[in-house]
PDB file of C-alpha atoms in Angstrom:
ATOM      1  CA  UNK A   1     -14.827  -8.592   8.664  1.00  0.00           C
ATOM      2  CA  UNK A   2     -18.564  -8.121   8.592  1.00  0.00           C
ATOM      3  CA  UNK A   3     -20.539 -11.585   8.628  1.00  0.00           C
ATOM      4  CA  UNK A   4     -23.179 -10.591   5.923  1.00  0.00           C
ATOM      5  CA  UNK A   5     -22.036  -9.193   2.979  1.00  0.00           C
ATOM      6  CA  UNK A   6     -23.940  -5.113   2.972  1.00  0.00           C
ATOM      7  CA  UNK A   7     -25.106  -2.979  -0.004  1.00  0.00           C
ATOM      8  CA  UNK A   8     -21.789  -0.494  -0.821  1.00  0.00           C
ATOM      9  CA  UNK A   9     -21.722   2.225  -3.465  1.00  0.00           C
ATOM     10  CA  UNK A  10     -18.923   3.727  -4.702  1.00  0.00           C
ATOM     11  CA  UNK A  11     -18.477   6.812  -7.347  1.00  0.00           C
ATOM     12  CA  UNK A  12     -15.335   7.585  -8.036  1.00  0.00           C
ATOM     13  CA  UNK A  13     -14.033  10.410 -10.619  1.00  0.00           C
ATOM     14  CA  UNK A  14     -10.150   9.727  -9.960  1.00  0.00           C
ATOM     15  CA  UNK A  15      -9.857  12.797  -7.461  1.00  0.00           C
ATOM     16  CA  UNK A  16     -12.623  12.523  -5.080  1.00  0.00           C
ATOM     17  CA  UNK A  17     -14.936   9.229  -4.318  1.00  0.00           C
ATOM     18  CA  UNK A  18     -17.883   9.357  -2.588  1.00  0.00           C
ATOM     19  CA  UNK A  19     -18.595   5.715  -0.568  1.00  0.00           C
ATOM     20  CA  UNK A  20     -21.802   4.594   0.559  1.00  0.00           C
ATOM     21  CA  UNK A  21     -23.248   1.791   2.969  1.00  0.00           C
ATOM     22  CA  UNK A  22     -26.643   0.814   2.661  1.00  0.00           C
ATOM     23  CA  UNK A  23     -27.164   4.167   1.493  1.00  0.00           C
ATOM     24  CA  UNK A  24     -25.731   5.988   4.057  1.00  0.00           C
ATOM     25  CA  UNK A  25     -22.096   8.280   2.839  1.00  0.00           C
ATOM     26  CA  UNK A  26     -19.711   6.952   5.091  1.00  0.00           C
ATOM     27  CA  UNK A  27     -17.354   9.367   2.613  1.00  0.00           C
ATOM     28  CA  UNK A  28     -16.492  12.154   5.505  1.00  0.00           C
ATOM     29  CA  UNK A  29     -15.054   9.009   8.227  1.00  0.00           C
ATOM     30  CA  UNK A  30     -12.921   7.277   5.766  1.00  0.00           C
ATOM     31  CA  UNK A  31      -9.654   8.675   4.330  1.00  0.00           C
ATOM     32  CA  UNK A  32      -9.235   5.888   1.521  1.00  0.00           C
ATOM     33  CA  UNK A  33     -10.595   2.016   0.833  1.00  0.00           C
ATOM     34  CA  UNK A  34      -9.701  -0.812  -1.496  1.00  0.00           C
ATOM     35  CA  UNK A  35     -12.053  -2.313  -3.321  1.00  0.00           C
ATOM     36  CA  UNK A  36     -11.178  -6.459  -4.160  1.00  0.00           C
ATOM     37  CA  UNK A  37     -12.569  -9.006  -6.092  1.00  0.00           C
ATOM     38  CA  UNK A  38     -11.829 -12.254  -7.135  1.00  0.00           C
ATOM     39  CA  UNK A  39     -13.722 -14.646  -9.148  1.00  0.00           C
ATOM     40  CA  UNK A  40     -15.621 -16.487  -7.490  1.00  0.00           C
ATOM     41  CA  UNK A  41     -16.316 -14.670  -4.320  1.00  0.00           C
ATOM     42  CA  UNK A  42     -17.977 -11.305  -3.399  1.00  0.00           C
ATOM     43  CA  UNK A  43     -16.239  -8.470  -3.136  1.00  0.00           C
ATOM     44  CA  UNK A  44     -14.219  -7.530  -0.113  1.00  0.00           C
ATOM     45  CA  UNK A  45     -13.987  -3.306   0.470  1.00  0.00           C
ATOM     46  CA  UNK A  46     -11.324  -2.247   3.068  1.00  0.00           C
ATOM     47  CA  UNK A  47     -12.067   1.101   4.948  1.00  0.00           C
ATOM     48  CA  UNK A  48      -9.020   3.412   6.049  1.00  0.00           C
ATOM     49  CA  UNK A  49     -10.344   4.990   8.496  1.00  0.00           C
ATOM     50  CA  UNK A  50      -9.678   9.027   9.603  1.00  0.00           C
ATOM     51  CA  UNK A  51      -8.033   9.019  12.589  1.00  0.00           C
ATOM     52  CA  UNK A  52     -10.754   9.499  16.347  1.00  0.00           C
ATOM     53  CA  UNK A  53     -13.747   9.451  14.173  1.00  0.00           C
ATOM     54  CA  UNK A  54     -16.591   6.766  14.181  1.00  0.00           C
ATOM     55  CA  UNK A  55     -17.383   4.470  11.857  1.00  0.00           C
ATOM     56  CA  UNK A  56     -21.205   3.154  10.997  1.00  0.00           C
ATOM     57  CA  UNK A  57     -21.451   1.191   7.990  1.00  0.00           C
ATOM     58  CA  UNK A  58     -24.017  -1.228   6.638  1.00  0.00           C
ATOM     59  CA  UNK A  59     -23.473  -2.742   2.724  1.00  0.00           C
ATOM     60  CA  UNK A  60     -23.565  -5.662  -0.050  1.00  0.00           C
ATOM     61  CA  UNK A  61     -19.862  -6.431   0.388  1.00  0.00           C
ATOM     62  CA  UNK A  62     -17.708  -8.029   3.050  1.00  0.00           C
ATOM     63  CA  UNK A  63     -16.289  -5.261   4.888  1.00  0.00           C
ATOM     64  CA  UNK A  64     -13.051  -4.750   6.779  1.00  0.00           C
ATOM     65  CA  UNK A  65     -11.859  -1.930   8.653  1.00  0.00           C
ATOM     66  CA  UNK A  66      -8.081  -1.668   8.305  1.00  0.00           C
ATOM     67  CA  UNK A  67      -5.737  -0.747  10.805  1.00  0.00           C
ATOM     68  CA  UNK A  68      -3.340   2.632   9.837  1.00  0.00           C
ATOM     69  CA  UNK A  69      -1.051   1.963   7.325  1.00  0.00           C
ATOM     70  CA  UNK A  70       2.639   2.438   8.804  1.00  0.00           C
ATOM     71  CA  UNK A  71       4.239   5.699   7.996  1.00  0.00           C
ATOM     72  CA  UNK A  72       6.672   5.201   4.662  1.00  0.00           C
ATOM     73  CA  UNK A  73       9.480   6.619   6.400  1.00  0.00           C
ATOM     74  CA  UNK A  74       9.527   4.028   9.188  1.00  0.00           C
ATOM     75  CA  UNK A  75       8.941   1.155   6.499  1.00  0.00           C
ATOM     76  CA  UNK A  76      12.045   2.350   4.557  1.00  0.00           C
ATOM     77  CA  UNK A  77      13.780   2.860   7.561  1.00  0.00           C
ATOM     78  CA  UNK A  78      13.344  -0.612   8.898  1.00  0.00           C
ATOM     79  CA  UNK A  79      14.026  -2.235   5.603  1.00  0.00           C
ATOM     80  CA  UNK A  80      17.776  -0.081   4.954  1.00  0.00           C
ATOM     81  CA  UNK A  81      18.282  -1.760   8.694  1.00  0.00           C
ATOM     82  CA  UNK A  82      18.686  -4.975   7.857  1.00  0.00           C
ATOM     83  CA  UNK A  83      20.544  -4.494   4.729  1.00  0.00           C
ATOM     84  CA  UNK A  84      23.898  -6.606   5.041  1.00  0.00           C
ATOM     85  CA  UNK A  85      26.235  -3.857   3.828  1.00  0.00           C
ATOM     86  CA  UNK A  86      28.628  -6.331   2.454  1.00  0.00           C
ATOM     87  CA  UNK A  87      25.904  -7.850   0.366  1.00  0.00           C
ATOM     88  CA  UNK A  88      24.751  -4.770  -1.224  1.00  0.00           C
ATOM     89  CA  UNK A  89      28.128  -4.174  -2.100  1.00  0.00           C
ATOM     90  CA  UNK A  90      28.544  -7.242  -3.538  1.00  0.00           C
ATOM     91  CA  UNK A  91      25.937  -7.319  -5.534  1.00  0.00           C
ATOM     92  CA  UNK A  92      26.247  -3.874  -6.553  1.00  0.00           C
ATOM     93  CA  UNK A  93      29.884  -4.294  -8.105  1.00  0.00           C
ATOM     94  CA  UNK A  94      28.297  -7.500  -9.609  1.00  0.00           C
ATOM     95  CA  UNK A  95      26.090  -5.631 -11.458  1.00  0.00           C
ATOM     96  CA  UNK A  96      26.111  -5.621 -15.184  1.00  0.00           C
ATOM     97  CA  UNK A  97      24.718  -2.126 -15.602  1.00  0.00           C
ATOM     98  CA  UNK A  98      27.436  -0.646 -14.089  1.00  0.00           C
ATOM     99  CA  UNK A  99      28.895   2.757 -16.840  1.00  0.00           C
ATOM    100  CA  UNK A 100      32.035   3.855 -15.927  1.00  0.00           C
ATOM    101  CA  UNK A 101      30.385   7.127 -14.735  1.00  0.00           C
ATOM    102  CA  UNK A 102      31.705   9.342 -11.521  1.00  0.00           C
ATOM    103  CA  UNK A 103      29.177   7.886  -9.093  1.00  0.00           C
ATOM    104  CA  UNK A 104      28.210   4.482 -10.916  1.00  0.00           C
ATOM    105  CA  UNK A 105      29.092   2.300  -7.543  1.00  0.00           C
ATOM    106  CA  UNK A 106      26.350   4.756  -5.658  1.00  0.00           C
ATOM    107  CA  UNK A 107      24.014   4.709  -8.209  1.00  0.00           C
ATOM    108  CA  UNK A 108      24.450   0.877  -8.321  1.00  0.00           C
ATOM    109  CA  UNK A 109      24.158   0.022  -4.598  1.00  0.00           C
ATOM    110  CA  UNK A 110      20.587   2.246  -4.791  1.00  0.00           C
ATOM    111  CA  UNK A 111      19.435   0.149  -8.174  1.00  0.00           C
ATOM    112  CA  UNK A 112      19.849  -2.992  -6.321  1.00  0.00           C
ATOM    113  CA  UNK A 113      18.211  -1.618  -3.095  1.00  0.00           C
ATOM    114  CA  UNK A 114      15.301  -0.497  -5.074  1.00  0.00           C
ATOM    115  CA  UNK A 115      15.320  -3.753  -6.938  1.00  0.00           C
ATOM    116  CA  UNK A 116      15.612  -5.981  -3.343  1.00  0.00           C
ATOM    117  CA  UNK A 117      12.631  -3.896  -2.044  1.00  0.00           C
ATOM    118  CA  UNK A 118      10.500  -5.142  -4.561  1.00  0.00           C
ATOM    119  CA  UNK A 119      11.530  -8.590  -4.422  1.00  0.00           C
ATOM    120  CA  UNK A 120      14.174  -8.783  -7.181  1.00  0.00           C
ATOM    121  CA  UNK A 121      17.122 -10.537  -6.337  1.00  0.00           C
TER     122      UNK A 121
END
């Protein structure tokens, strides 16, 4: 993270943004950011950078340079790993939303998936 919080502008229209660093548009070398704030404390803007192209930056923020984001797939992938299957079909046949339908054990075991990946239990 930069040590000096830098001068960062941002216009957005919900499609396209255009990002800039002490006035200079950083928008072309960056393929997304975040832009946090918490009371407090100045803002923080993360850069996602594109992929073997520089970076200069300057700005009014605290600014971090992320590292890639890990490809969905793998995520997924790595989380249905180290699912214990006789858990998830436990807690699928435990389920009080289950209907009596032709697939309601399959459409079960991927509710509670879908509900363990975000944290529901």
């Amino acid at each position: 993270m930069a040590d000096e919080p830098r001068h960062v502008r941002i216009t957005a229209d919900g499609v396209m943004g255009k990002v800039e660093i002490d006035g200079a548009d950083i928008s072309r070398s960056i393929r997304g950011y975040e832009l946090q704030h918490q009371v407090g404390g100045p803002p923080v803007l993360v850069l996602h950078t594109v992929p073997h192209r520089g970076l200069d930056f300057e700005g009014l923020a605290h600014v971090a340079v992320a590292p890639p984001k890990q490809d969905e797939g793998e995520l997924v992938a790595a989380f249905l790993q180290n699912v214990d299957a006789a858990a998830l079909e436990r807690a699928a046949l435990a389920r009080d939303d289950l209907d009596d339908s032709r697939h309601e054990l399959t459409v079960a075991m991927l509710q509670q998936l879908a509900d363990w990946a975000q944290g529901r239990t």
